[in-house]
Tab-separated table of C-alpha atoms in Angstrom:
chain	number	residue	atom	x	y	z
Q	723	MET	CA	173.392	-45.737	-17.681
Q	724	PRO	CA	170.882	-46.338	-20.553
Q	725	LYS	CA	168.353	-43.924	-18.989
Q	726	ASN	CA	170.959	-41.191	-18.635
Q	727	LEU	CA	172.136	-41.867	-22.175
Q	728	VAL	CA	168.662	-41.390	-23.622
Q	729	LEU	CA	168.041	-38.205	-21.609
Q	730	ALA	CA	171.380	-36.786	-22.707
Q	731	SER	CA	170.633	-37.548	-26.346
Q	732	ILE	CA	167.250	-35.816	-26.206
Q	733	LEU	CA	168.798	-32.752	-24.598
Q	734	ALA	CA	171.619	-32.651	-27.142
Q	735	LEU	CA	169.228	-32.824	-30.068
Q	736	ALA	CA	166.952	-30.191	-28.562
Q	737	VAL	CA	169.884	-27.801	-28.216
Q	738	ALA	CA	171.188	-28.550	-31.690
Q	739	MET	CA	167.992	-28.139	-33.707
Q	740	PRO	CA	167.525	-24.344	-33.445
Q	741	ALA	CA	171.095	-23.728	-34.608
Q	742	ALA	CA	171.060	-26.225	-37.459
Q	743	ALA	CA	171.860	-24.612	-40.782
Q	744	ALA	CA	171.680	-27.674	-43.016
Q	745	PRO	CA	168.877	-30.144	-43.774
Q	746	ALA	CA	168.874	-33.412	-41.879
Q	747	PRO	CA	170.416	-36.375	-43.754
Q	748	THR	CA	167.894	-38.677	-45.444
Q	749	GLY	CA	167.851	-41.783	-47.609
Q	750	VAL	CA	169.301	-45.274	-47.499
Q	751	ARG	CA	172.670	-45.615	-45.753
Q	752	ILE	CA	175.070	-48.509	-45.393
Q	753	GLU	CA	178.199	-48.485	-43.244
Q	754	GLY	CA	181.055	-50.535	-41.871
Q	755	ARG	CA	182.525	-49.973	-38.415
Q	756	GLY	CA	184.990	-51.264	-35.875
Q	757	GLY	CA	186.611	-50.275	-32.620
Q	758	PHE	CA	187.041	-50.881	-28.921
Q	759	GLU	CA	184.606	-52.785	-26.716
Q	760	ARG	CA	184.355	-53.719	-23.059
Q	761	ILE	CA	182.239	-56.773	-22.306
Q	762	THR	CA	181.124	-57.758	-18.813
Q	763	LEU	CA	180.263	-61.451	-18.496
Q	764	SER	CA	179.115	-63.326	-15.410
Q	765	ALA	CA	178.043	-66.906	-14.761
Q	766	ARG	CA	177.161	-69.359	-12.009
Q	767	TYR	CA	177.486	-73.125	-12.414
Q	768	ASN	CA	176.603	-76.077	-10.174
Q	769	ASP	CA	177.036	-79.702	-11.230
Q	770	GLY	CA	175.994	-81.300	-7.935
Q	771	LEU	CA	179.603	-81.822	-6.843
Q	772	GLU	CA	181.320	-78.531	-7.573
Q	773	GLN	CA	180.159	-74.928	-7.776
Q	774	TRP	CA	181.693	-72.080	-9.713
Q	775	SER	CA	180.832	-68.407	-10.127
Q	776	GLY	CA	182.756	-65.790	-12.024
Q	777	ARG	CA	182.495	-62.265	-13.317
Q	778	SER	CA	184.906	-60.401	-15.542
Q	779	SER	CA	185.084	-57.275	-17.678
Q	780	GLU	CA	187.299	-57.861	-20.696
Q	781	ASN	CA	188.479	-55.434	-23.381
Q	782	GLY	CA	188.447	-56.439	-27.020
Q	783	ILE	CA	187.776	-55.464	-30.597
Q	784	SER	CA	184.384	-55.393	-32.280
Q	785	TYR	CA	183.618	-55.042	-35.979
Q	786	GLY	CA	180.510	-55.088	-38.112
Q	787	GLY	CA	178.108	-52.970	-40.095
Q	788	GLU	CA	174.719	-51.325	-40.219
Q	789	ILE	CA	172.094	-50.494	-42.818
Q	790	GLY	CA	169.319	-47.961	-42.292
Q	791	TYR	CA	166.852	-45.596	-43.879
Q	792	ASP	CA	166.397	-42.005	-42.681
Q	793	LEU	CA	163.176	-40.055	-43.266
Q	794	ALA	CA	162.716	-36.295	-42.902
Q	795	ALA	CA	160.615	-35.459	-39.825
Q	796	SER	CA	161.202	-31.736	-40.411
Q	797	ASP	CA	163.821	-29.554	-42.092
Q	798	ASN	CA	166.221	-30.120	-39.201
Q	799	VAL	CA	165.363	-33.601	-37.948
Q	800	SER	CA	165.356	-37.048	-39.528
Q	801	PHE	CA	164.447	-40.426	-38.097
Q	802	GLY	CA	164.302	-43.976	-39.335
Q	803	PRO	CA	164.843	-47.714	-38.783
Q	804	TYR	CA	168.106	-49.648	-38.961
Q	805	VAL	CA	169.550	-53.118	-38.465
Q	806	GLY	CA	173.122	-53.921	-37.502
Q	807	LEU	CA	175.459	-56.866	-37.005
Q	808	ASP	CA	178.628	-56.894	-34.865
Q	809	PHE	CA	181.133	-59.613	-34.039
Q	810	SER	CA	183.390	-60.197	-31.044
Q	811	ASP	CA	185.938	-62.799	-29.917
Q	812	THR	CA	186.314	-61.499	-26.349
Q	813	GLU	CA	186.839	-64.355	-23.876
Q	814	TYR	CA	187.624	-64.847	-20.176
Q	815	CYS	CA	188.862	-68.140	-18.666
Q	816	SER	CA	189.830	-69.193	-15.141
Q	817	GLU	CA	190.875	-72.353	-13.307
Q	818	VAL	CA	188.167	-73.835	-11.092
Q	819	TYR	CA	189.369	-76.997	-9.327
Q	820	GLY	CA	192.637	-78.730	-10.109
Q	821	LEU	CA	192.957	-78.530	-13.867
Q	822	ASP	CA	189.256	-77.839	-14.431
Q	823	ARG	CA	188.615	-74.660	-16.396
Q	824	ALA	CA	185.622	-72.386	-16.973
Q	825	CYS	CA	185.403	-69.921	-19.858
Q	826	LEU	CA	182.988	-67.127	-20.734
Q	827	SER	CA	182.878	-65.576	-24.195
Q	828	ALA	CA	180.767	-63.318	-26.385
Q	829	GLY	CA	179.864	-63.811	-30.035
Q	830	ARG	CA	177.821	-61.965	-32.597
Q	831	SER	CA	175.244	-59.308	-31.732
Q	832	VAL	CA	172.269	-58.322	-33.915
Q	833	THR	CA	170.541	-54.975	-33.373
Q	834	ALA	CA	167.389	-53.372	-34.749
Q	835	GLY	CA	165.921	-50.034	-33.761
Q	836	LEU	CA	165.211	-46.407	-34.566
Q	837	ARG	CA	167.489	-43.390	-34.628
Q	838	ILE	CA	166.852	-39.640	-34.625
Q	839	ALA	CA	169.379	-37.229	-36.116
Q	840	ALA	CA	169.878	-33.458	-36.339
Q	841	PRO	CA	172.619	-31.437	-38.084
Q	842	VAL	CA	174.686	-28.995	-36.033
Q	843	SER	CA	176.553	-27.538	-39.026
Q	844	ASP	CA	176.758	-27.976	-42.796
Q	845	ASN	CA	178.741	-31.222	-42.481
Q	846	VAL	CA	178.262	-32.451	-38.879
Q	847	THR	CA	175.225	-34.386	-37.631
Q	848	ILE	CA	174.558	-35.825	-34.188
Q	849	TYR	CA	172.143	-38.661	-33.475
Q	850	ALA	CA	170.653	-40.920	-30.821
Q	851	LYS	CA	169.655	-44.531	-31.419
Q	852	GLY	CA	168.117	-47.418	-29.537
Q	853	GLY	CA	166.112	-50.604	-29.766
Q	854	TYR	CA	166.309	-54.393	-29.599
Q	855	ALA	CA	169.507	-56.441	-29.359
Q	856	ASN	CA	170.177	-60.163	-29.589
Q	857	GLY	CA	173.602	-61.382	-28.502
Q	858	ARG	CA	175.340	-64.747	-28.381
Q	859	LEU	CA	176.841	-65.637	-24.984
Q	860	LYS	CA	178.888	-68.784	-24.403
Q	861	PHE	CA	179.855	-70.781	-21.305
Q	862	ARG	CA	182.278	-73.719	-21.304
Q	863	TYR	CA	183.308	-75.948	-18.390
Q	864	ASP	CA	186.149	-78.394	-19.051
Q	865	ASP	CA	186.623	-81.227	-16.524
Q	866	PHE	CA	190.167	-82.378	-17.206
Q	867	GLU	CA	189.952	-85.153	-14.575
Q	868	ASN	CA	187.000	-86.665	-16.453
Q	869	ILE	CA	184.909	-87.044	-13.309
Q	870	LEU	CA	182.035	-85.392	-15.149
Q	871	GLU	CA	181.451	-84.672	-18.814
Q	872	ASP	CA	182.527	-81.303	-20.168
Q	873	TYR	CA	179.654	-78.825	-20.330
Q	874	ARG	CA	178.823	-76.284	-23.031
Q	875	ILE	CA	176.048	-73.760	-23.368
Q	876	VAL	CA	175.505	-71.259	-26.180
Q	877	ALA	CA	172.690	-68.803	-25.477
Q	878	ASN	CA	171.196	-66.295	-27.907
Q	879	ARG	CA	169.746	-63.718	-25.551
Q	880	GLY	CA	167.533	-60.722	-26.319
Q	881	GLY	CA	167.953	-57.342	-24.668
Q	882	PHE	CA	168.216	-53.671	-25.523
Q	883	HIS	CA	170.800	-51.190	-26.761
Q	884	ALA	CA	171.109	-47.387	-26.742
Q	885	GLY	CA	173.718	-45.111	-28.253
Q	886	LEU	CA	174.925	-41.663	-29.277
Q	887	GLY	CA	176.994	-40.736	-32.306
Q	888	THR	CA	178.299	-38.125	-34.707
Q	889	GLU	CA	178.483	-38.178	-38.491
Q	890	ILE	CA	180.884	-35.978	-40.491
Q	891	ALA	CA	180.188	-35.562	-44.212
Q	892	LEU	CA	183.333	-36.163	-46.273
Q	893	ALA	CA	181.662	-35.880	-49.659
Q	894	ARG	CA	178.126	-35.679	-50.992
Q	895	ASN	CA	177.348	-39.353	-50.293
Q	896	VAL	CA	180.238	-40.352	-48.000
Q	897	TYR	CA	180.511	-39.853	-44.250
Q	898	ALA	CA	182.677	-40.834	-41.310
Q	899	LYS	CA	181.210	-41.566	-37.889
Q	900	ALA	CA	182.051	-42.103	-34.236
Q	901	GLU	CA	179.613	-43.820	-31.868
Q	902	TYR	CA	179.119	-45.082	-28.321
Q	903	VAL	CA	176.677	-47.959	-27.727
Q	904	TYR	CA	175.580	-49.675	-24.504
Q	905	THR	CA	173.927	-53.117	-24.749
Q	906	ASN	CA	172.336	-55.217	-22.000
Q	907	TYR	CA	171.291	-58.834	-22.574
Q	908	LYS	CA	168.738	-60.758	-20.533
Q	909	VAL	CA	169.957	-63.377	-18.071
Q	910	GLU	CA	170.038	-66.959	-19.358
Q	911	ARG	CA	169.069	-69.639	-16.822
Q	912	PHE	CA	169.727	-73.280	-17.596
Q	913	VAL	CA	169.045	-76.638	-15.942
Q	914	ASP	CA	170.241	-79.989	-17.287
Q	915	GLY	CA	169.841	-82.816	-14.803
Q	916	GLU	CA	172.015	-81.963	-11.811
Q	917	GLU	CA	173.748	-79.172	-13.722
Q	918	SER	CA	172.339	-75.659	-13.429
Q	919	GLY	CA	173.413	-72.037	-13.568
Q	920	THR	CA	173.018	-68.583	-15.063
Q	921	LEU	CA	174.758	-66.606	-17.810
Q	922	ASP	CA	174.644	-62.809	-18.162
Q	923	GLY	CA	176.310	-60.196	-20.353
Q	924	ARG	CA	176.640	-56.477	-21.070
Q	925	ARG	CA	178.608	-54.657	-23.776
Q	926	GLN	CA	179.991	-51.134	-24.189
Q	927	GLN	CA	181.407	-50.084	-27.555
Q	928	LEU	CA	183.347	-47.106	-28.887
Q	929	VAL	CA	183.468	-47.463	-32.662
Q	930	VAL	CA	184.397	-45.480	-35.754
Q	931	GLY	CA	183.246	-46.176	-39.278
Q	932	MET	CA	182.639	-45.081	-42.837
Q	933	GLY	CA	179.320	-44.987	-44.626
Q	934	LEU	CA	177.620	-44.385	-47.973
Q	935	ARG	CA	174.260	-42.690	-48.399
Q	936	PHE	CA	172.050	-43.232	-51.446
């Protein structure tokens, strides 16, 4: 999916640039955003007595913001760096053995990367973005029979993200946006005595937001 996303973004920008009638947006921008997300979490766990594996795709709400700086590459194209921060409380839990319970959840995600943008009309701009991501993934195993101690792991895992979006100018320095972002985090492997396992996560987001440009 990320490869196809990047190819589609390059093609879209290539088509848009010859028809662009307005200069590409430049300068410092800061925005807030929120919307729908679908997070896929998977884990395996072995404590020497019991084994558990689970995978689930859960829908939830994400919210956060981004700050960036766009430079003019030409009259019709701008590019520049950005950093972003999103939050999520998406969680999946299931019974394992008796009253034992295992839960997977996602936390904050930090992104940093580059984006390229091109206007398609006087007030509409499309863009592609991508770069590094660092997300917090959580695994919890509760042993209600107290045979073994409860187990917790919180992993901050690096990965990558890629996205496509559209900005619509509402005023000289104000814009609205809609964006799709795909994020993939590296697998976390853990070993603690007889306990071992893996933790993995991916995120898809459809968000809308408002921004200011200075």
